């Protein structure tokens, strides 16, 4: 009978980022031997002092990656691009690196799983009370979402040769995150922005729940060749999110309704100004289309059934933990 290695070897891409660094922490707690592939100029703030072998080669060369991945038992491919001026930029940032990782993994003798991180953006918007599930056809609204679909299609093309699992997180929040931090700051100012005049809903996931679910997906035999949403166990309205954040920071916010037309105008102006500066716009017309949808919610029932994925704490508790960390770092 094959002996289980004392410390299985794990390779993580995007390890210096928000999700990647939390995954590194979790894997070290679970006593894996962790290797991190980063760019040469990467900010390594969240990896300082960790017992991690760094490889500063980036993901542009499959041959450079091959000796790094060859001894691996598990690979977590998280690195990607979330902001670009055009569709080609998303393909370069999300599809091409994935191809290099998969090519480099071919022939790795002890490889048990590659977990590739996609996104809810690869699926489709939904209706409140009817979250999407894995069998719902992909209908992304943005170039980013389309690049994640292309990434997933590429993974399927390798599944006859590699043990791949795809995970699709919704909005991720928690310590070290800078995106949801903006929502906290807005609530602190006493305002709860709500787009449109209907009760929009969404799924989201606390980063520690996400990385635990990713490790569960990597080690569950049933998950090979499968795709999973890893999100909250229920969908939330923006009012509920506002109350949870308000409770975490001791602030009650007043709802501020923003008509859809204002969102579209602001998105077009933001895209125009970014174009003049030759920069990628955080808010563009495609992002505006996403923002006015009635719901971005997903069901995690498949992950619950296959490997017991669950949220460890309530939304309120996770928001409290996040707020405490923001305050400790003087971010809030």
Coordinates of C-alpha atoms in Angstrom, one line a residue:
X1 CA 0.0 0.0 0.0
X2 CA 1.3 3.5 -0.9
X3 CA 2.5 5.5 2.1
X4 CA 1.0 8.9 2.6
X5 CA 3.8 11.5 2.5
X6 CA 4.4 13.2 5.8
X7 CA 4.1 16.7 4.2
X8 CA 2.3 16.7 0.8
X9 CA 3.8 19.2 -1.6
X10 CA 1.5 22.1 -2.7
X11 CA 2.2 24.7 -5.4
X12 CA 0.1 27.9 -5.3
X13 CA 0.0 30.6 -8.0
X14 CA -1.2 34.1 -7.0
X15 CA 0.0 33.2 -3.5
X16 CA 0.8 36.8 -2.6
X17 CA -2.7 38.1 -3.2
X18 CA -5.7 38.3 -1.0
X19 CA -7.1 34.8 -1.5
X20 CA -3.8 33.2 -2.2
X21 CA -2.2 34.4 1.0
X22 CA -5.1 33.1 3.1
X23 CA -4.8 29.8 1.3
X24 CA -1.1 29.7 2.1
X25 CA -1.9 30.3 5.8
X26 CA -4.5 27.5 5.8
X27 CA -2.2 25.0 4.1
X28 CA 0.6 25.7 6.5
X29 CA -1.8 25.1 9.4
X30 CA -2.7 21.7 7.7
X31 CA 1.1 20.9 7.6
X32 CA 1.6 21.0 3.8
X33 CA 4.9 21.8 2.3
X34 CA 4.0 25.0 0.4
X35 CA 5.6 26.4 -2.7
X36 CA 4.5 29.7 -4.1
X37 CA 4.9 30.9 -7.7
X38 CA 4.9 34.7 -7.9
X39 CA 6.1 37.4 -10.3
X40 CA 9.6 38.8 -9.8
X41 CA 8.2 42.2 -8.7
X42 CA 5.4 40.9 -6.6
X43 CA 4.5 42.5 -3.2
X44 CA 5.3 39.8 -0.7
X45 CA 3.8 41.5 2.3
X46 CA 1.4 38.8 3.2
X47 CA 4.0 36.0 2.8
X48 CA 6.7 37.5 5.0
X49 CA 7.7 35.2 7.8
X50 CA 5.9 32.2 6.4
X51 CA 7.5 28.8 5.8
X52 CA 7.1 29.0 2.0
X53 CA 9.4 28.3 -0.9
X54 CA 9.2 31.2 -3.3
X55 CA 9.6 30.8 -7.1
X56 CA 9.8 34.2 -8.7
X57 CA 9.4 33.1 -12.3
X58 CA 5.8 34.1 -12.9
X59 CA 3.5 32.1 -15.2
X60 CA 4.6 33.1 -18.7
X61 CA 6.8 30.0 -19.4
X62 CA 5.5 26.5 -19.1
X63 CA 9.0 25.0 -19.3
X64 CA 10.2 27.2 -16.3
X65 CA 7.2 25.9 -14.4
X66 CA 7.7 22.2 -15.2
X67 CA 10.4 21.5 -12.6
X68 CA 8.4 23.4 -9.9
X69 CA 5.2 21.4 -10.5
X70 CA 6.8 18.0 -11.1
X71 CA 7.1 17.0 -7.4
X72 CA 3.7 18.6 -6.5
X73 CA 0.9 16.6 -5.0
X74 CA -1.6 19.5 -5.3
X75 CA -1.6 22.7 -7.4
X76 CA -3.9 25.7 -6.7
X77 CA -4.0 28.0 -9.6
X78 CA -5.4 31.3 -8.3
X79 CA -3.4 33.9 -10.2
X80 CA -5.4 36.0 -12.7
X81 CA -6.4 39.4 -14.1
X82 CA -9.6 41.1 -12.9
X83 CA -9.1 44.5 -14.6
X84 CA -8.0 45.1 -18.3
X85 CA -8.6 47.6 -21.0
X86 CA -9.8 45.0 -23.4
X87 CA -10.8 41.3 -23.9
X88 CA -7.3 40.4 -25.1
X89 CA -5.8 41.6 -21.8
X90 CA -8.2 39.3 -19.9
X91 CA -7.2 36.3 -22.1
X92 CA -3.5 37.1 -21.5
X93 CA -4.1 37.3 -17.8
X94 CA -6.5 34.4 -17.3
X95 CA -6.3 31.9 -20.1
X96 CA -2.7 31.9 -21.2
X97 CA -1.2 31.4 -17.7
X98 CA -3.7 28.6 -17.1
X99 CA -2.5 26.9 -20.2
X100 CA 1.1 27.2 -19.0
X101 CA 0.2 25.7 -15.6
X102 CA -1.6 22.8 -17.2
X103 CA 1.1 22.1 -19.7
X104 CA 3.7 22.2 -17.0
X105 CA 1.7 19.8 -14.8
X106 CA 1.6 17.1 -17.5
X107 CA 3.7 14.2 -16.5
X108 CA 3.9 15.1 -12.8
X109 CA 4.1 11.6 -11.3
X110 CA 2.4 12.2 -8.0
X111 CA -0.1 14.9 -8.9
X112 CA -3.4 14.4 -7.2
X113 CA -5.3 17.5 -8.1
X114 CA -5.2 20.9 -9.7
X115 CA -7.7 23.3 -8.4
X116 CA -8.4 26.2 -10.8
X117 CA -10.1 29.3 -9.5
X118 CA -12.8 30.6 -11.8
X119 CA -15.6 33.0 -10.8
X120 CA -19.4 33.4 -10.5
X121 CA -18.9 36.0 -13.3
X122 CA -18.4 33.0 -15.6
X123 CA -22.0 31.9 -14.9
X124 CA -24.9 34.3 -15.3
X125 CA -27.0 36.7 -13.2
X126 CA -30.0 35.2 -11.5
X127 CA -33.4 36.1 -10.0
X128 CA -33.8 36.7 -6.2
X129 CA -34.6 33.4 -4.6
X130 CA -33.3 31.4 -7.6
X131 CA -29.5 31.2 -7.3
X132 CA -27.6 29.7 -10.2
X133 CA -26.2 26.2 -9.9
X134 CA -23.4 24.4 -11.8
X135 CA -25.8 23.0 -14.5
X136 CA -27.0 26.5 -15.5
X137 CA -25.4 27.4 -18.9
X138 CA -22.8 30.1 -18.8
X139 CA -23.9 33.5 -19.9
X140 CA -21.3 36.0 -18.8
X141 CA -21.9 39.7 -19.1
X142 CA -18.3 40.9 -19.2
X143 CA -15.1 40.3 -21.0
X144 CA -13.7 39.2 -17.6
X145 CA -16.5 36.6 -17.3
X146 CA -16.0 35.4 -20.8
X147 CA -12.2 34.9 -20.2
X148 CA -13.1 32.8 -17.1
X149 CA -15.4 30.7 -19.3
X150 CA -12.5 30.3 -21.8
X151 CA -10.3 29.3 -18.9
X152 CA -12.8 26.7 -17.8
X153 CA -13.1 25.3 -21.3
X154 CA -9.4 25.0 -21.5
X155 CA -9.4 23.0 -18.2
X156 CA -12.0 20.6 -19.7
X157 CA -9.8 20.0 -22.6
X158 CA -7.1 18.7 -20.2
X159 CA -9.3 16.7 -17.9
X160 CA -8.6 13.5 -19.7
X161 CA -4.9 13.9 -18.8
X162 CA -5.0 15.8 -15.5
X163 CA -7.0 15.6 -12.3
X164 CA -8.7 19.1 -12.4
X165 CA -11.3 20.7 -10.2
X166 CA -12.8 24.1 -10.9
X167 CA -14.1 26.4 -8.2
X168 CA -16.3 29.5 -8.8
X169 CA -16.4 31.9 -5.8
X170 CA -18.8 34.8 -5.7
X171 CA -17.7 38.1 -4.0
X172 CA -14.9 37.3 -1.5
X173 CA -14.4 39.3 1.7
X174 CA -12.3 39.2 4.7
X175 CA -9.0 40.4 6.2
X176 CA -6.5 41.9 3.6
X177 CA -9.3 42.6 1.1
X178 CA -9.3 46.1 -0.5
X179 CA -12.5 45.8 -2.6
X180 CA -15.1 45.2 0.1
X181 CA -13.2 47.7 2.3
X182 CA -14.8 50.4 0.1
X183 CA -18.2 49.2 1.2
X184 CA -17.1 49.4 4.9
X185 CA -15.9 52.9 4.4
X186 CA -19.1 54.0 2.8
X187 CA -21.2 52.5 5.7
X188 CA -18.9 54.3 8.1
X189 CA -19.9 57.6 6.4
X190 CA -23.5 56.7 7.2
X191 CA -24.6 55.7 3.7
X192 CA -25.8 52.4 2.3
X193 CA -25.7 52.6 -1.5
X194 CA -28.4 50.5 -3.1
X195 CA -28.7 50.3 -6.9
X196 CA -32.1 50.6 -8.3
X197 CA -35.4 50.5 -6.5
X198 CA -35.8 46.7 -6.2
X199 CA -34.3 44.4 -3.6
X200 CA -31.2 43.0 -5.3
X201 CA -29.5 40.0 -3.8
X202 CA -26.1 38.4 -3.9
X203 CA -23.9 35.6 -2.6
X204 CA -20.6 36.2 -1.0
X205 CA -18.0 34.2 0.8
X206 CA -15.7 34.8 3.7
X207 CA -12.1 34.1 2.6
X208 CA -11.4 31.5 5.3
X209 CA -14.5 29.5 4.3
X210 CA -13.4 29.7 0.6
X211 CA -9.9 28.4 1.2
X212 CA -11.2 25.6 3.4
X213 CA -13.6 24.7 0.6
X214 CA -10.8 24.7 -1.9
X215 CA -8.7 22.3 0.1
X216 CA -11.8 20.1 0.6
X217 CA -12.3 20.1 -3.2
X218 CA -8.7 19.2 -3.8
X219 CA -8.7 16.2 -1.5
X220 CA -12.1 14.8 -2.3
X221 CA -11.9 12.1 -5.0
X222 CA -15.5 12.8 -6.0
X223 CA -14.5 16.3 -7.0
X224 CA -12.1 15.3 -9.8
X225 CA -13.4 16.7 -13.1
X226 CA -16.1 18.7 -11.4
X227 CA -17.0 22.4 -11.0
X228 CA -18.3 23.9 -7.7
X229 CA -19.7 27.2 -6.5
X230 CA -18.2 28.0 -3.1
X231 CA -20.3 30.8 -1.6
X232 CA -22.7 31.7 1.3
X233 CA -25.3 29.2 2.2
X234 CA -28.0 31.8 1.5
X235 CA -28.3 34.9 -0.6
X236 CA -28.4 38.4 1.0
X237 CA -30.0 41.7 0.2
X238 CA -27.9 44.8 0.2
X239 CA -29.9 46.0 3.2
X240 CA -28.8 42.9 5.1
X241 CA -25.2 43.4 4.2
X242 CA -25.4 47.0 5.3
X243 CA -26.9 46.0 8.7
X244 CA -24.1 43.4 9.2
X245 CA -21.3 45.8 8.3
X246 CA -23.0 48.6 10.4
X247 CA -23.2 46.3 13.4
X248 CA -19.5 45.4 12.9
X249 CA -18.4 49.0 13.0
X250 CA -21.0 50.5 15.2
X251 CA -22.6 52.6 12.6
X252 CA -26.2 52.8 11.2
X253 CA -26.3 53.7 7.6
X254 CA -29.1 55.5 5.6
X255 CA -30.1 53.8 2.3
X256 CA -29.1 55.8 -0.8
X257 CA -31.0 54.6 -3.9
X258 CA -29.0 55.0 -7.1
X259 CA -31.1 54.7 -10.3
X260 CA -29.9 52.3 -13.0
X261 CA -29.5 55.2 -15.4
X262 CA -27.1 56.9 -13.1
X263 CA -25.0 53.7 -12.9
X264 CA -24.8 53.5 -16.7
X265 CA -23.9 57.1 -17.1
X266 CA -21.2 56.9 -14.4
X267 CA -19.8 53.7 -15.9
X268 CA -19.6 55.3 -19.4
X269 CA -17.9 58.4 -18.0
X270 CA -15.4 56.3 -16.0
X271 CA -14.6 54.2 -19.0
X272 CA -14.1 57.3 -21.2
X273 CA -11.7 59.0 -18.7
X274 CA -9.7 55.8 -18.2
X275 CA -9.4 55.5 -21.9
X276 CA -8.0 59.0 -22.2
X277 CA -5.4 57.9 -19.6
X278 CA -4.8 54.6 -21.3
X279 CA -5.8 52.8 -18.1
X280 CA -8.2 50.0 -17.3
X281 CA -11.4 51.3 -15.8
X282 CA -12.5 49.7 -12.5
X283 CA -16.1 50.8 -13.4
X284 CA -16.9 50.5 -17.1
X285 CA -20.0 49.9 -19.1
X286 CA -19.9 46.1 -18.8
X287 CA -19.4 46.4 -15.0
X288 CA -22.4 48.8 -15.0
X289 CA -24.5 46.1 -16.7
X290 CA -23.5 43.6 -14.0
X291 CA -24.3 46.0 -11.2
X292 CA -27.9 46.6 -12.3
X293 CA -28.8 42.8 -12.5
X294 CA -31.5 41.7 -10.0
X295 CA -29.2 39.1 -8.4
X296 CA -25.7 37.5 -8.5
X297 CA -26.4 34.5 -6.3
X298 CA -25.1 30.9 -6.5
X299 CA -26.0 27.7 -4.7
X300 CA -23.2 25.8 -2.9
X301 CA -25.4 22.7 -2.5
X302 CA -23.3 20.5 -4.7
X303 CA -20.1 21.3 -2.7
X304 CA -22.1 20.6 0.5
X305 CA -23.3 17.2 -0.8
X306 CA -19.9 16.2 -2.3
X307 CA -17.4 17.1 0.4
X308 CA -19.3 18.8 3.2
X309 CA -18.5 22.4 2.4
X310 CA -20.2 24.8 4.9
X311 CA -19.7 28.2 6.3
X312 CA -18.0 28.1 9.7
X313 CA -19.5 31.3 11.2
X314 CA -22.4 33.7 10.5
X315 CA -22.2 36.7 8.2
X316 CA -22.3 39.0 11.2
X317 CA -19.4 37.2 12.9
X318 CA -17.3 37.2 9.7
X319 CA -18.0 40.9 9.1
X320 CA -17.0 41.6 12.8
X321 CA -13.7 39.8 12.3
X322 CA -13.0 41.6 9.1
X323 CA -13.8 45.0 10.7
X324 CA -11.5 44.3 13.6
X325 CA -8.6 43.5 11.2
X326 CA -9.3 46.6 9.2
X327 CA -9.1 48.7 12.4
X328 CA -6.0 46.9 13.6
X329 CA -4.2 47.8 10.3
X330 CA -5.5 51.4 10.4
X331 CA -7.4 50.7 7.1
X332 CA -10.7 51.7 8.7

